[in-house]
PDB file of C-alpha atoms in Angstrom:
ATOM      1  CA  MET B   1      32.509 -28.513  40.562  1.00  0.00           C
ATOM      2  CA  ALA B   2      33.949 -28.930  37.111  1.00  0.00           C
ATOM      3  CA  ALA B   3      31.462 -31.633  36.289  1.00  0.00           C
ATOM      4  CA  ARG B   4      28.615 -29.398  37.370  1.00  0.00           C
ATOM      5  CA  THR B   5      29.794 -26.549  35.160  1.00  0.00           C
ATOM      6  CA  ASP B   6      30.150 -28.950  32.282  1.00  0.00           C
ATOM      7  CA  THR B   7      26.540 -30.087  32.440  1.00  0.00           C
ATOM      8  CA  ARG B   8      25.374 -26.482  32.642  1.00  0.00           C
ATOM      9  CA  ILE B   9      27.211 -25.248  29.597  1.00  0.00           C
ATOM     10  CA  ALA B  10      26.788 -28.421  27.581  1.00  0.00           C
ATOM     11  CA  PRO B  11      24.877 -27.618  24.362  1.00  0.00           C
ATOM     12  CA  GLU B  12      21.255 -28.592  24.434  1.00  0.00           C
ATOM     13  CA  GLN B  13      20.656 -31.965  22.892  1.00  0.00           C
ATOM     14  CA  PRO B  14      18.280 -31.842  19.951  1.00  0.00           C
ATOM     15  CA  PRO B  15      14.958 -33.550  20.765  1.00  0.00           C
ATOM     16  CA  PRO B  16      14.708 -37.108  19.453  1.00  0.00           C
ATOM     17  CA  SER B  17      13.718 -36.839  15.813  1.00  0.00           C
ATOM     18  CA  PRO B  18      10.383 -38.369  14.849  1.00  0.00           C
ATOM     19  CA  ARG B  19      11.790 -39.055  11.423  1.00  0.00           C
ATOM     20  CA  GLY B  20      14.501 -41.411  12.534  1.00  0.00           C
ATOM     21  CA  VAL B  21      18.143 -41.547  11.620  1.00  0.00           C
ATOM     22  CA  LEU B  22      17.574 -41.546   7.887  1.00  0.00           C
ATOM     23  CA  GLY B  23      15.879 -38.150   7.842  1.00  0.00           C
ATOM     24  CA  TYR B  24      12.559 -39.230   6.354  1.00  0.00           C
ATOM     25  CA  ARG B  25       9.404 -40.861   7.546  1.00  0.00           C
ATOM     26  CA  ALA B  26       7.953 -42.801   4.642  1.00  0.00           C
ATOM     27  CA  GLY B  27       7.020 -45.870   6.600  1.00  0.00           C
ATOM     28  CA  ARG B  28       7.521 -47.393   9.976  1.00  0.00           C
ATOM     29  CA  GLU B  29      11.001 -47.240  11.408  1.00  0.00           C
ATOM     30  CA  ARG B  30      12.672 -50.622  11.218  1.00  0.00           C
ATOM     31  CA  PRO B  31      12.386 -52.265  14.671  1.00  0.00           C
ATOM     32  CA  ALA B  32      15.635 -53.373  16.337  1.00  0.00           C
ATOM     33  CA  GLY B  33      14.753 -57.023  16.538  1.00  0.00           C
ATOM     34  CA  GLY B  34      12.508 -59.754  17.865  1.00  0.00           C
ATOM     35  CA  TRP B  35       8.828 -60.200  17.003  1.00  0.00           C
ATOM     36  CA  GLU B  36       8.418 -56.600  15.849  1.00  0.00           C
ATOM     37  CA  LEU B  37      11.215 -57.026  13.298  1.00  0.00           C
ATOM     38  CA  TRP B  38       9.492 -60.150  11.932  1.00  0.00           C
ATOM     39  CA  THR B  39       6.146 -58.359  11.557  1.00  0.00           C
ATOM     40  CA  TRP B  40       7.990 -55.426   9.924  1.00  0.00           C
ATOM     41  CA  LEU B  41       9.543 -57.837   7.437  1.00  0.00           C
ATOM     42  CA  PHE B  42       6.224 -59.634   6.920  1.00  0.00           C
ATOM     43  CA  MET B  43       4.529 -56.364   5.985  1.00  0.00           C
ATOM     44  CA  ARG B  44       7.079 -55.795   3.259  1.00  0.00           C
ATOM     45  CA  ILE B  45       7.138 -59.318   1.868  1.00  0.00           C
ATOM     46  CA  SER B  46       3.338 -59.685   1.914  1.00  0.00           C
ATOM     47  CA  GLY B  47       3.245 -56.217   0.382  1.00  0.00           C
ATOM     48  CA  ILE B  48       5.224 -57.385  -2.631  1.00  0.00           C
ATOM     49  CA  VAL B  49       2.890 -60.394  -3.103  1.00  0.00           C
ATOM     50  CA  LEU B  50      -0.205 -58.239  -2.595  1.00  0.00           C
ATOM     51  CA  LEU B  51       1.148 -55.839  -5.207  1.00  0.00           C
ATOM     52  CA  PHE B  52       0.255 -58.568  -7.720  1.00  0.00           C
ATOM     53  CA  LEU B  53      -2.674 -60.248  -5.945  1.00  0.00           C
ATOM     54  CA  ALA B  54      -4.568 -57.166  -4.786  1.00  0.00           C
ATOM     55  CA  VAL B  55      -3.783 -54.788  -7.630  1.00  0.00           C
ATOM     56  CA  GLY B  56      -4.437 -57.591 -10.136  1.00  0.00           C
ATOM     57  CA  HIS B  57      -7.759 -58.370  -8.424  1.00  0.00           C
ATOM     58  CA  VAL B  58      -8.809 -54.733  -8.458  1.00  0.00           C
ATOM     59  CA  LEU B  59      -7.874 -54.239 -12.132  1.00  0.00           C
ATOM     60  CA  ILE B  60      -9.583 -57.456 -13.248  1.00  0.00           C
ATOM     61  CA  MET B  61     -12.752 -57.172 -11.163  1.00  0.00           C
ATOM     62  CA  HIS B  62     -13.348 -53.424 -10.864  1.00  0.00           C
ATOM     63  CA  VAL B  63     -11.761 -51.831 -13.930  1.00  0.00           C
ATOM     64  CA  GLY B  64     -11.490 -54.418 -16.714  1.00  0.00           C
ATOM     65  CA  GLY B  65     -14.316 -56.023 -18.607  1.00  0.00           C
ATOM     66  CA  GLU B  66     -17.558 -54.382 -17.500  1.00  0.00           C
ATOM     67  CA  GLY B  67     -16.309 -53.928 -13.951  1.00  0.00           C
ATOM     68  CA  VAL B  68     -18.550 -55.065 -11.141  1.00  0.00           C
ATOM     69  CA  SER B  69     -21.714 -54.732 -13.207  1.00  0.00           C
ATOM     70  CA  ARG B  70     -21.133 -58.223 -14.602  1.00  0.00           C
ATOM     71  CA  VAL B  71     -20.574 -59.795 -11.180  1.00  0.00           C
ATOM     72  CA  ASN B  72     -23.402 -62.079 -10.107  1.00  0.00           C
ATOM     73  CA  PHE B  73     -23.847 -65.699  -9.023  1.00  0.00           C
ATOM     74  CA  ALA B  74     -23.272 -67.117 -12.512  1.00  0.00           C
ATOM     75  CA  PHE B  75     -20.110 -65.030 -12.928  1.00  0.00           C
ATOM     76  CA  VAL B  76     -18.620 -66.328  -9.661  1.00  0.00           C
ATOM     77  CA  ALA B  77     -19.644 -69.895 -10.562  1.00  0.00           C
ATOM     78  CA  THR B  78     -17.764 -69.678 -13.855  1.00  0.00           C
ATOM     79  CA  ARG B  79     -14.759 -67.956 -12.280  1.00  0.00           C
ATOM     80  CA  TRP B  80     -14.441 -70.410  -9.399  1.00  0.00           C
ATOM     81  CA  SER B  81     -14.723 -73.411 -11.726  1.00  0.00           C
ATOM     82  CA  SER B  82     -10.985 -72.809 -12.075  1.00  0.00           C
ATOM     83  CA  PRO B  83      -8.767 -73.850  -9.151  1.00  0.00           C
ATOM     84  CA  PHE B  84      -6.402 -71.061 -10.189  1.00  0.00           C
ATOM     85  CA  TRP B  85      -8.871 -68.318  -9.268  1.00  0.00           C
ATOM     86  CA  ARG B  86      -9.938 -70.110  -6.085  1.00  0.00           C
ATOM     87  CA  THR B  87      -6.297 -70.271  -5.025  1.00  0.00           C
ATOM     88  CA  TRP B  88      -5.716 -66.634  -6.017  1.00  0.00           C
ATOM     89  CA  ASP B  89      -8.758 -65.456  -4.043  1.00  0.00           C
ATOM     90  CA  TRP B  90      -7.868 -67.540  -1.005  1.00  0.00           C
ATOM     91  CA  ALA B  91      -4.259 -66.307  -1.007  1.00  0.00           C
ATOM     92  CA  LEU B  92      -5.551 -62.722  -1.391  1.00  0.00           C
ATOM     93  CA  LEU B  93      -7.984 -63.263   1.489  1.00  0.00           C
ATOM     94  CA  SER B  94      -5.311 -64.642   3.837  1.00  0.00           C
ATOM     95  CA  LEU B  95      -2.545 -62.163   3.012  1.00  0.00           C
ATOM     96  CA  ALA B  96      -4.804 -59.105   2.897  1.00  0.00           C
ATOM     97  CA  LEU B  97      -6.303 -59.979   6.293  1.00  0.00           C
ATOM     98  CA  LEU B  98      -2.906 -60.605   7.899  1.00  0.00           C
ATOM     99  CA  HIS B  99      -1.384 -57.487   6.304  1.00  0.00           C
ATOM    100  CA  GLY B 100      -4.396 -55.346   7.171  1.00  0.00           C
ATOM    101  CA  ILE B 101      -4.872 -56.558  10.742  1.00  0.00           C
ATOM    102  CA  ASN B 102      -1.183 -56.090  11.473  1.00  0.00           C
ATOM    103  CA  GLY B 103      -1.440 -52.620   9.976  1.00  0.00           C
ATOM    104  CA  LEU B 104      -4.348 -51.862  12.293  1.00  0.00           C
ATOM    105  CA  ARG B 105      -2.261 -53.117  15.204  1.00  0.00           C
ATOM    106  CA  VAL B 106       0.487 -50.619  14.333  1.00  0.00           C
ATOM    107  CA  VAL B 107      -2.059 -47.795  14.003  1.00  0.00           C
ATOM    108  CA  VAL B 108      -3.701 -48.770  17.311  1.00  0.00           C
ATOM    109  CA  GLN B 109      -0.240 -48.684  18.946  1.00  0.00           C
ATOM    110  CA  ASP B 110      -0.001 -45.037  17.946  1.00  0.00           C
ATOM    111  CA  TYR B 111      -3.459 -43.806  18.860  1.00  0.00           C
ATOM    112  CA  VAL B 112      -4.835 -46.036  21.633  1.00  0.00           C
ATOM    113  CA  ARG B 113      -2.641 -45.415  24.657  1.00  0.00           C
ATOM    114  CA  PRO B 114      -4.436 -46.973  27.685  1.00  0.00           C
ATOM    115  CA  VAL B 115      -3.262 -50.569  27.939  1.00  0.00           C
ATOM    116  CA  ALA B 116      -6.676 -52.108  28.562  1.00  0.00           C
ATOM    117  CA  TRP B 117      -8.294 -50.246  25.665  1.00  0.00           C
ATOM    118  CA  ARG B 118      -5.423 -51.107  23.350  1.00  0.00           C
ATOM    119  CA  PHE B 119      -5.821 -54.812  24.270  1.00  0.00           C
ATOM    120  CA  ALA B 120      -9.585 -54.680  23.748  1.00  0.00           C
ATOM    121  CA  VAL B 121      -9.356 -52.918  20.342  1.00  0.00           C
ATOM    122  CA  ASN B 122      -6.632 -55.275  19.136  1.00  0.00           C
ATOM    123  CA  MET B 123      -8.588 -58.299  20.298  1.00  0.00           C
ATOM    124  CA  LEU B 124     -11.697 -57.061  18.475  1.00  0.00           C
ATOM    125  CA  PHE B 125      -9.718 -56.840  15.226  1.00  0.00           C
ATOM    126  CA  TYR B 126      -8.055 -60.245  15.765  1.00  0.00           C
ATOM    127  CA  VAL B 127     -11.381 -61.935  16.388  1.00  0.00           C
ATOM    128  CA  VAL B 128     -13.069 -60.243  13.420  1.00  0.00           C
ATOM    129  CA  GLY B 129     -10.075 -61.146  11.234  1.00  0.00           C
ATOM    130  CA  PHE B 130     -10.100 -64.776  12.358  1.00  0.00           C
ATOM    131  CA  VAL B 131     -13.848 -65.208  11.870  1.00  0.00           C
ATOM    132  CA  LEU B 132     -13.677 -63.646   8.371  1.00  0.00           C
ATOM    133  CA  PHE B 133     -10.694 -65.825   7.493  1.00  0.00           C
ATOM    134  CA  VAL B 134     -12.629 -68.971   8.457  1.00  0.00           C
ATOM    135  CA  LEU B 135     -15.792 -67.802   6.694  1.00  0.00           C
ATOM    136  CA  GLY B 136     -13.925 -66.861   3.502  1.00  0.00           C
ATOM    137  CA  THR B 137     -11.884 -70.082   3.480  1.00  0.00           C
ATOM    138  CA  VAL B 138     -14.949 -72.282   3.902  1.00  0.00           C
ATOM    139  CA  VAL B 139     -16.832 -70.478   1.106  1.00  0.00           C
ATOM    140  CA  VAL B 140     -13.891 -70.410  -1.333  1.00  0.00           C
ATOM    141  CA  PHE B 141     -13.242 -74.122  -0.992  1.00  0.00           C
ATOM    142  CA  THR B 142     -16.752 -75.550  -0.504  1.00  0.00           C
ATOM    143  CA  PHE B 143     -18.638 -73.428  -3.055  1.00  0.00           C
ATOM    144  CA  ALA B 144     -20.457 -75.836  -5.400  1.00  0.00           C
ATOM    145  CA  PRO B 145     -22.806 -74.115  -7.898  1.00  0.00           C
ATOM    146  CA  SER B 146     -24.203 -77.551  -8.894  1.00  0.00           C
ATOM    147  CA  ARG B 147     -26.339 -77.308  -5.779  1.00  0.00           C
ATOM    148  CA  TRP B 148     -28.392 -74.730  -7.670  1.00  0.00           C
ATOM    149  CA  PRO B 149     -28.797 -76.435 -11.077  1.00  0.00           C
ATOM    150  CA  GLY B 150     -29.759 -74.350 -14.047  1.00  0.00           C
ATOM    151  CA  VAL B 151     -28.398 -71.056 -12.677  1.00  0.00           C
ATOM    152  CA  ALA B 152     -24.873 -71.445 -13.973  1.00  0.00           C
ATOM    153  CA  ARG B 153     -23.878 -73.751 -16.780  1.00  0.00           C
TER     154      ARG B 153
ATOM    155  CA  MET E   1      10.321  -9.801   7.691  1.00  0.00           C
ATOM    156  CA  ALA E   2      11.138 -12.635   5.395  1.00  0.00           C
ATOM    157  CA  LYS E   3       8.843 -15.606   5.435  1.00  0.00           C
ATOM    158  CA  ARG E   4      10.440 -18.274   7.522  1.00  0.00           C
ATOM    159  CA  LYS E   5      10.452 -21.694   6.024  1.00  0.00           C
ATOM    160  CA  SER E   6      10.649 -24.825   8.053  1.00  0.00           C
ATOM    161  CA  ASP E   7      13.668 -26.914   7.201  1.00  0.00           C
ATOM    162  CA  VAL E   8      11.645 -30.118   7.344  1.00  0.00           C
ATOM    163  CA  GLY E   9       8.596 -29.497   5.191  1.00  0.00           C
ATOM    164  CA  THR E  10       5.404 -27.496   5.330  1.00  0.00           C
ATOM    165  CA  LEU E  11       2.958 -29.215   7.646  1.00  0.00           C
ATOM    166  CA  TYR E  12       3.312 -28.506  11.377  1.00  0.00           C
ATOM    167  CA  LYS E  13       7.032 -28.953  10.835  1.00  0.00           C
ATOM    168  CA  GLY E  14       6.300 -32.489   9.798  1.00  0.00           C
ATOM    169  CA  SER E  15       9.242 -34.438   8.463  1.00  0.00           C
ATOM    170  CA  PRO E  16       9.784 -35.255   4.807  1.00  0.00           C
ATOM    171  CA  GLY E  17       7.294 -37.933   3.886  1.00  0.00           C
ATOM    172  CA  GLN E  18       4.664 -36.716   6.368  1.00  0.00           C
ATOM    173  CA  TRP E  19       1.963 -36.352   3.736  1.00  0.00           C
ATOM    174  CA  SER E  20       2.596 -39.724   2.089  1.00  0.00           C
ATOM    175  CA  TRP E  21       2.890 -41.337   5.523  1.00  0.00           C
ATOM    176  CA  MET E  22      -0.538 -39.970   6.393  1.00  0.00           C
ATOM    177  CA  ALA E  23      -2.060 -40.977   3.055  1.00  0.00           C
ATOM    178  CA  HIS E  24      -0.585 -44.463   3.397  1.00  0.00           C
ATOM    179  CA  ARG E  25      -2.296 -44.815   6.791  1.00  0.00           C
ATOM    180  CA  ILE E  26      -5.658 -43.482   5.700  1.00  0.00           C
ATOM    181  CA  THR E  27      -5.789 -45.604   2.526  1.00  0.00           C
ATOM    182  CA  GLY E  28      -4.614 -48.688   4.464  1.00  0.00           C
ATOM    183  CA  VAL E  29      -7.307 -48.367   7.152  1.00  0.00           C
ATOM    184  CA  ALA E  30      -9.943 -47.619   4.496  1.00  0.00           C
ATOM    185  CA  VAL E  31      -9.009 -50.742   2.515  1.00  0.00           C
ATOM    186  CA  ILE E  32      -9.007 -53.133   5.510  1.00  0.00           C
ATOM    187  CA  LEU E  33     -12.362 -51.782   6.724  1.00  0.00           C
ATOM    188  CA  PHE E  34     -13.808 -52.322   3.223  1.00  0.00           C
ATOM    189  CA  LEU E  35     -12.269 -55.821   3.203  1.00  0.00           C
ATOM    190  CA  PHE E  36     -14.213 -56.740   6.347  1.00  0.00           C
ATOM    191  CA  ALA E  37     -17.457 -55.953   4.507  1.00  0.00           C
ATOM    192  CA  HIS E  38     -16.261 -57.439   1.210  1.00  0.00           C
ATOM    193  CA  VAL E  39     -15.445 -60.879   2.705  1.00  0.00           C
ATOM    194  CA  ILE E  40     -18.984 -61.031   4.079  1.00  0.00           C
ATOM    195  CA  ASP E  41     -20.737 -59.909   0.887  1.00  0.00           C
ATOM    196  CA  THR E  42     -18.700 -62.405  -1.178  1.00  0.00           C
ATOM    197  CA  ALA E  43     -19.340 -65.201   1.304  1.00  0.00           C
ATOM    198  CA  VAL E  44     -23.079 -64.821   0.603  1.00  0.00           C
ATOM    199  CA  VAL E  45     -22.406 -66.587  -2.730  1.00  0.00           C
ATOM    200  CA  GLY E  46     -22.394 -69.800  -0.673  1.00  0.00           C
ATOM    201  CA  TRP E  47     -26.092 -69.230   0.109  1.00  0.00           C
ATOM    202  CA  GLY E  48     -27.180 -69.434  -3.502  1.00  0.00           C
ATOM    203  CA  PRO E  49     -28.085 -67.182  -6.443  1.00  0.00           C
ATOM    204  CA  ASN E  50     -31.091 -65.474  -4.857  1.00  0.00           C
ATOM    205  CA  ALA E  51     -29.156 -64.227  -1.877  1.00  0.00           C
ATOM    206  CA  TYR E  52     -25.970 -63.345  -3.786  1.00  0.00           C
ATOM    207  CA  ASN E  53     -27.654 -61.528  -6.664  1.00  0.00           C
ATOM    208  CA  ARG E  54     -29.560 -59.434  -4.194  1.00  0.00           C
ATOM    209  CA  VAL E  55     -26.236 -58.462  -2.596  1.00  0.00           C
ATOM    210  CA  THR E  56     -24.468 -57.610  -5.863  1.00  0.00           C
ATOM    211  CA  ALA E  57     -27.441 -55.485  -6.905  1.00  0.00           C
ATOM    212  CA  VAL E  58     -26.054 -52.949  -4.405  1.00  0.00           C
ATOM    213  CA  TYR E  59     -23.272 -52.285  -6.924  1.00  0.00           C
ATOM    214  CA  HIS E  60     -25.763 -51.033  -9.512  1.00  0.00           C
ATOM    215  CA  ASN E  61     -26.073 -47.817  -7.518  1.00  0.00           C
ATOM    216  CA  TRP E  62     -23.963 -44.892  -8.698  1.00  0.00           C
ATOM    217  CA  VAL E  63     -23.075 -43.704  -5.191  1.00  0.00           C
ATOM    218  CA  VAL E  64     -21.677 -47.150  -4.401  1.00  0.00           C
ATOM    219  CA  ARG E  65     -19.777 -47.023  -7.699  1.00  0.00           C
ATOM    220  CA  LEU E  66     -18.242 -43.699  -6.697  1.00  0.00           C
ATOM    221  CA  LEU E  67     -17.105 -45.276  -3.425  1.00  0.00           C
ATOM    222  CA  GLU E  68     -15.747 -48.166  -5.469  1.00  0.00           C
ATOM    223  CA  LEU E  69     -13.651 -45.727  -7.553  1.00  0.00           C
ATOM    224  CA  GLY E  70     -12.315 -44.362  -4.239  1.00  0.00           C
ATOM    225  CA  LEU E  71     -11.489 -47.894  -3.156  1.00  0.00           C
ATOM    226  CA  VAL E  72      -9.528 -48.586  -6.360  1.00  0.00           C
ATOM    227  CA  ALA E  73      -7.649 -45.311  -5.866  1.00  0.00           C
ATOM    228  CA  ALA E  74      -6.860 -46.244  -2.260  1.00  0.00           C
ATOM    229  CA  VAL E  75      -5.570 -49.693  -3.179  1.00  0.00           C
ATOM    230  CA  LEU E  76      -3.415 -48.261  -5.982  1.00  0.00           C
ATOM    231  CA  TYR E  77      -1.991 -45.462  -3.875  1.00  0.00           C
ATOM    232  CA  HIS E  78      -1.191 -47.844  -1.016  1.00  0.00           C
ATOM    233  CA  ALA E  79       0.468 -50.248  -3.432  1.00  0.00           C
ATOM    234  CA  ILE E  80       2.587 -47.632  -5.252  1.00  0.00           C
ATOM    235  CA  ASN E  81       3.580 -45.809  -2.086  1.00  0.00           C
ATOM    236  CA  GLY E  82       4.343 -49.209  -0.555  1.00  0.00           C
ATOM    237  CA  VAL E  83       6.917 -49.778  -3.277  1.00  0.00           C
ATOM    238  CA  LYS E  84       8.517 -46.434  -2.377  1.00  0.00           C
ATOM    239  CA  ILE E  85       8.665 -47.443   1.283  1.00  0.00           C
ATOM    240  CA  MET E  86      10.347 -50.745   0.393  1.00  0.00           C
ATOM    241  CA  ILE E  87      12.903 -49.049  -1.858  1.00  0.00           C
ATOM    242  CA  LEU E  88      13.804 -46.646   0.990  1.00  0.00           C
ATOM    243  CA  ASP E  89      13.859 -49.412   3.598  1.00  0.00           C
ATOM    244  CA  PHE E  90      15.846 -52.004   1.669  1.00  0.00           C
ATOM    245  CA  TRP E  91      18.245 -49.540   0.019  1.00  0.00           C
ATOM    246  CA  PRO E  92      18.644 -46.750   2.616  1.00  0.00           C
ATOM    247  CA  SER E  93      21.100 -44.814   0.456  1.00  0.00           C
ATOM    248  CA  THR E  94      18.157 -43.935  -1.830  1.00  0.00           C
ATOM    249  CA  ALA E  95      16.933 -41.634   0.963  1.00  0.00           C
ATOM    250  CA  ARG E  96      19.187 -38.984  -0.639  1.00  0.00           C
ATOM    251  CA  HIS E  97      16.746 -38.953  -3.541  1.00  0.00           C
ATOM    252  CA  PHE E  98      13.692 -38.897  -1.313  1.00  0.00           C
ATOM    253  CA  LYS E  99      12.099 -35.988  -3.112  1.00  0.00           C
ATOM    254  CA  VAL E 100      12.565 -37.537  -6.562  1.00  0.00           C
ATOM    255  CA  LEU E 101      11.126 -40.813  -5.281  1.00  0.00           C
ATOM    256  CA  SER E 102       8.104 -39.009  -3.808  1.00  0.00           C
ATOM    257  CA  ILE E 103       7.428 -37.100  -7.038  1.00  0.00           C
ATOM    258  CA  LEU E 104       7.790 -40.314  -9.054  1.00  0.00           C
ATOM    259  CA  THR E 105       5.356 -42.092  -6.722  1.00  0.00           C
ATOM    260  CA  SER E 106       2.749 -39.366  -7.103  1.00  0.00           C
ATOM    261  CA  ALA E 107       3.269 -39.236 -10.860  1.00  0.00           C
ATOM    262  CA  VAL E 108       2.810 -42.982 -11.306  1.00  0.00           C
ATOM    263  CA  PHE E 109      -0.314 -42.886  -9.119  1.00  0.00           C
ATOM    264  CA  VAL E 110      -1.915 -39.923 -10.909  1.00  0.00           C
ATOM    265  CA  LEU E 111      -1.060 -41.250 -14.381  1.00  0.00           C
ATOM    266  CA  SER E 112      -2.475 -44.697 -13.609  1.00  0.00           C
ATOM    267  CA  MET E 113      -5.635 -43.093 -12.241  1.00  0.00           C
ATOM    268  CA  VAL E 114      -6.348 -41.211 -15.479  1.00  0.00           C
ATOM    269  CA  PRO E 115      -7.551 -44.201 -17.540  1.00  0.00           C
ATOM    270  CA  ILE E 116      -9.227 -45.733 -14.484  1.00  0.00           C
ATOM    271  CA  VAL E 117     -11.280 -42.580 -13.769  1.00  0.00           C
ATOM    272  CA  TRP E 118     -12.225 -42.513 -17.432  1.00  0.00           C
ATOM    273  CA  ILE E 119     -13.318 -46.178 -17.509  1.00  0.00           C
ATOM    274  CA  MET E 120     -15.122 -46.255 -14.154  1.00  0.00           C
ATOM    275  CA  GLY E 121     -16.333 -42.657 -14.423  1.00  0.00           C
ATOM    276  CA  ARG E 122     -18.223 -43.408 -17.652  1.00  0.00           C
ATOM    277  CA  ASP E 123     -20.202 -46.139 -15.882  1.00  0.00           C
ATOM    278  CA  ILE E 124     -20.922 -43.855 -12.945  1.00  0.00           C
ATOM    279  CA  LEU E 125     -22.218 -41.050 -15.207  1.00  0.00           C
ATOM    280  CA  ASP E 126     -24.301 -43.573 -17.120  1.00  0.00           C
ATOM    281  CA  LEU E 127     -25.881 -44.876 -13.902  1.00  0.00           C
ATOM    282  CA  ALA E 128     -26.367 -41.457 -12.370  1.00  0.00           C
ATOM    283  CA  PHE E 129     -27.584 -39.360 -15.321  1.00  0.00           C
ATOM    284  CA  ARG E 130     -28.008 -41.882 -18.180  1.00  0.00           C
ATOM    285  CA  TRP E 131     -25.099 -40.204 -19.936  1.00  0.00           C
ATOM    286  CA  ASN E 132     -23.625 -42.444 -22.563  1.00  0.00           C
ATOM    287  CA  LEU E 133     -20.059 -41.308 -23.080  1.00  0.00           C
TER     288      LEU E 133
END
């Protein structure tokens, strides 16, 4: 009897807060452990690297110089004559795809509830990401402007 | 009756950080969707100058340039807000200064966009109306 009364007069528990224990919701709540914790950490570490790779890329290619108006075959041929820029672009390709596809996975987790649909949408993004990674990697490392002599010095 | 204010922000009683959380998501999805297209258009360089120069000619259109300005803004916002997220995640005690951090984030973003809008905007106006600023 006492126990029953207790449960009846017990103060209502506040609903679980969507903003987590810290009182804000700036990013994703840190997962407790396992695979999700590793992807959470990967997002932050790749984020720091992309801060330089992606922001640098955007400032150099889209804002600095004459922006994209100077970009053509000869421009890429000159730029990729340096292994430094090939490595930069390949690292940017790999990290941006991994960071972006994992971001999409987190977004899909929130908005696509039916299990089969969620699997299908995720698979679509994984396949697209993998194909683009292979395509980009092959082009970055096999590009040889000498196959079109006279176009780029 | 006095106007009742939510204790956790303005939007549908969203929590602090709701707006930046939303903006982070939207800019992130926008950037990755652009990246899908961008990997393909750059890969065309492997098919020679005729093919690639035809692709890059798309960027001589002012509407595309306007979208490009939006892309730069999205990348910058995502990057700057990402730094805020990392500060809060790796040093949780900074959550006490959440509001200051948010204002700083917005300020850095807006201030960095001023010269960028000026630089890229001039090209857009030139392409659209032949205005030489």
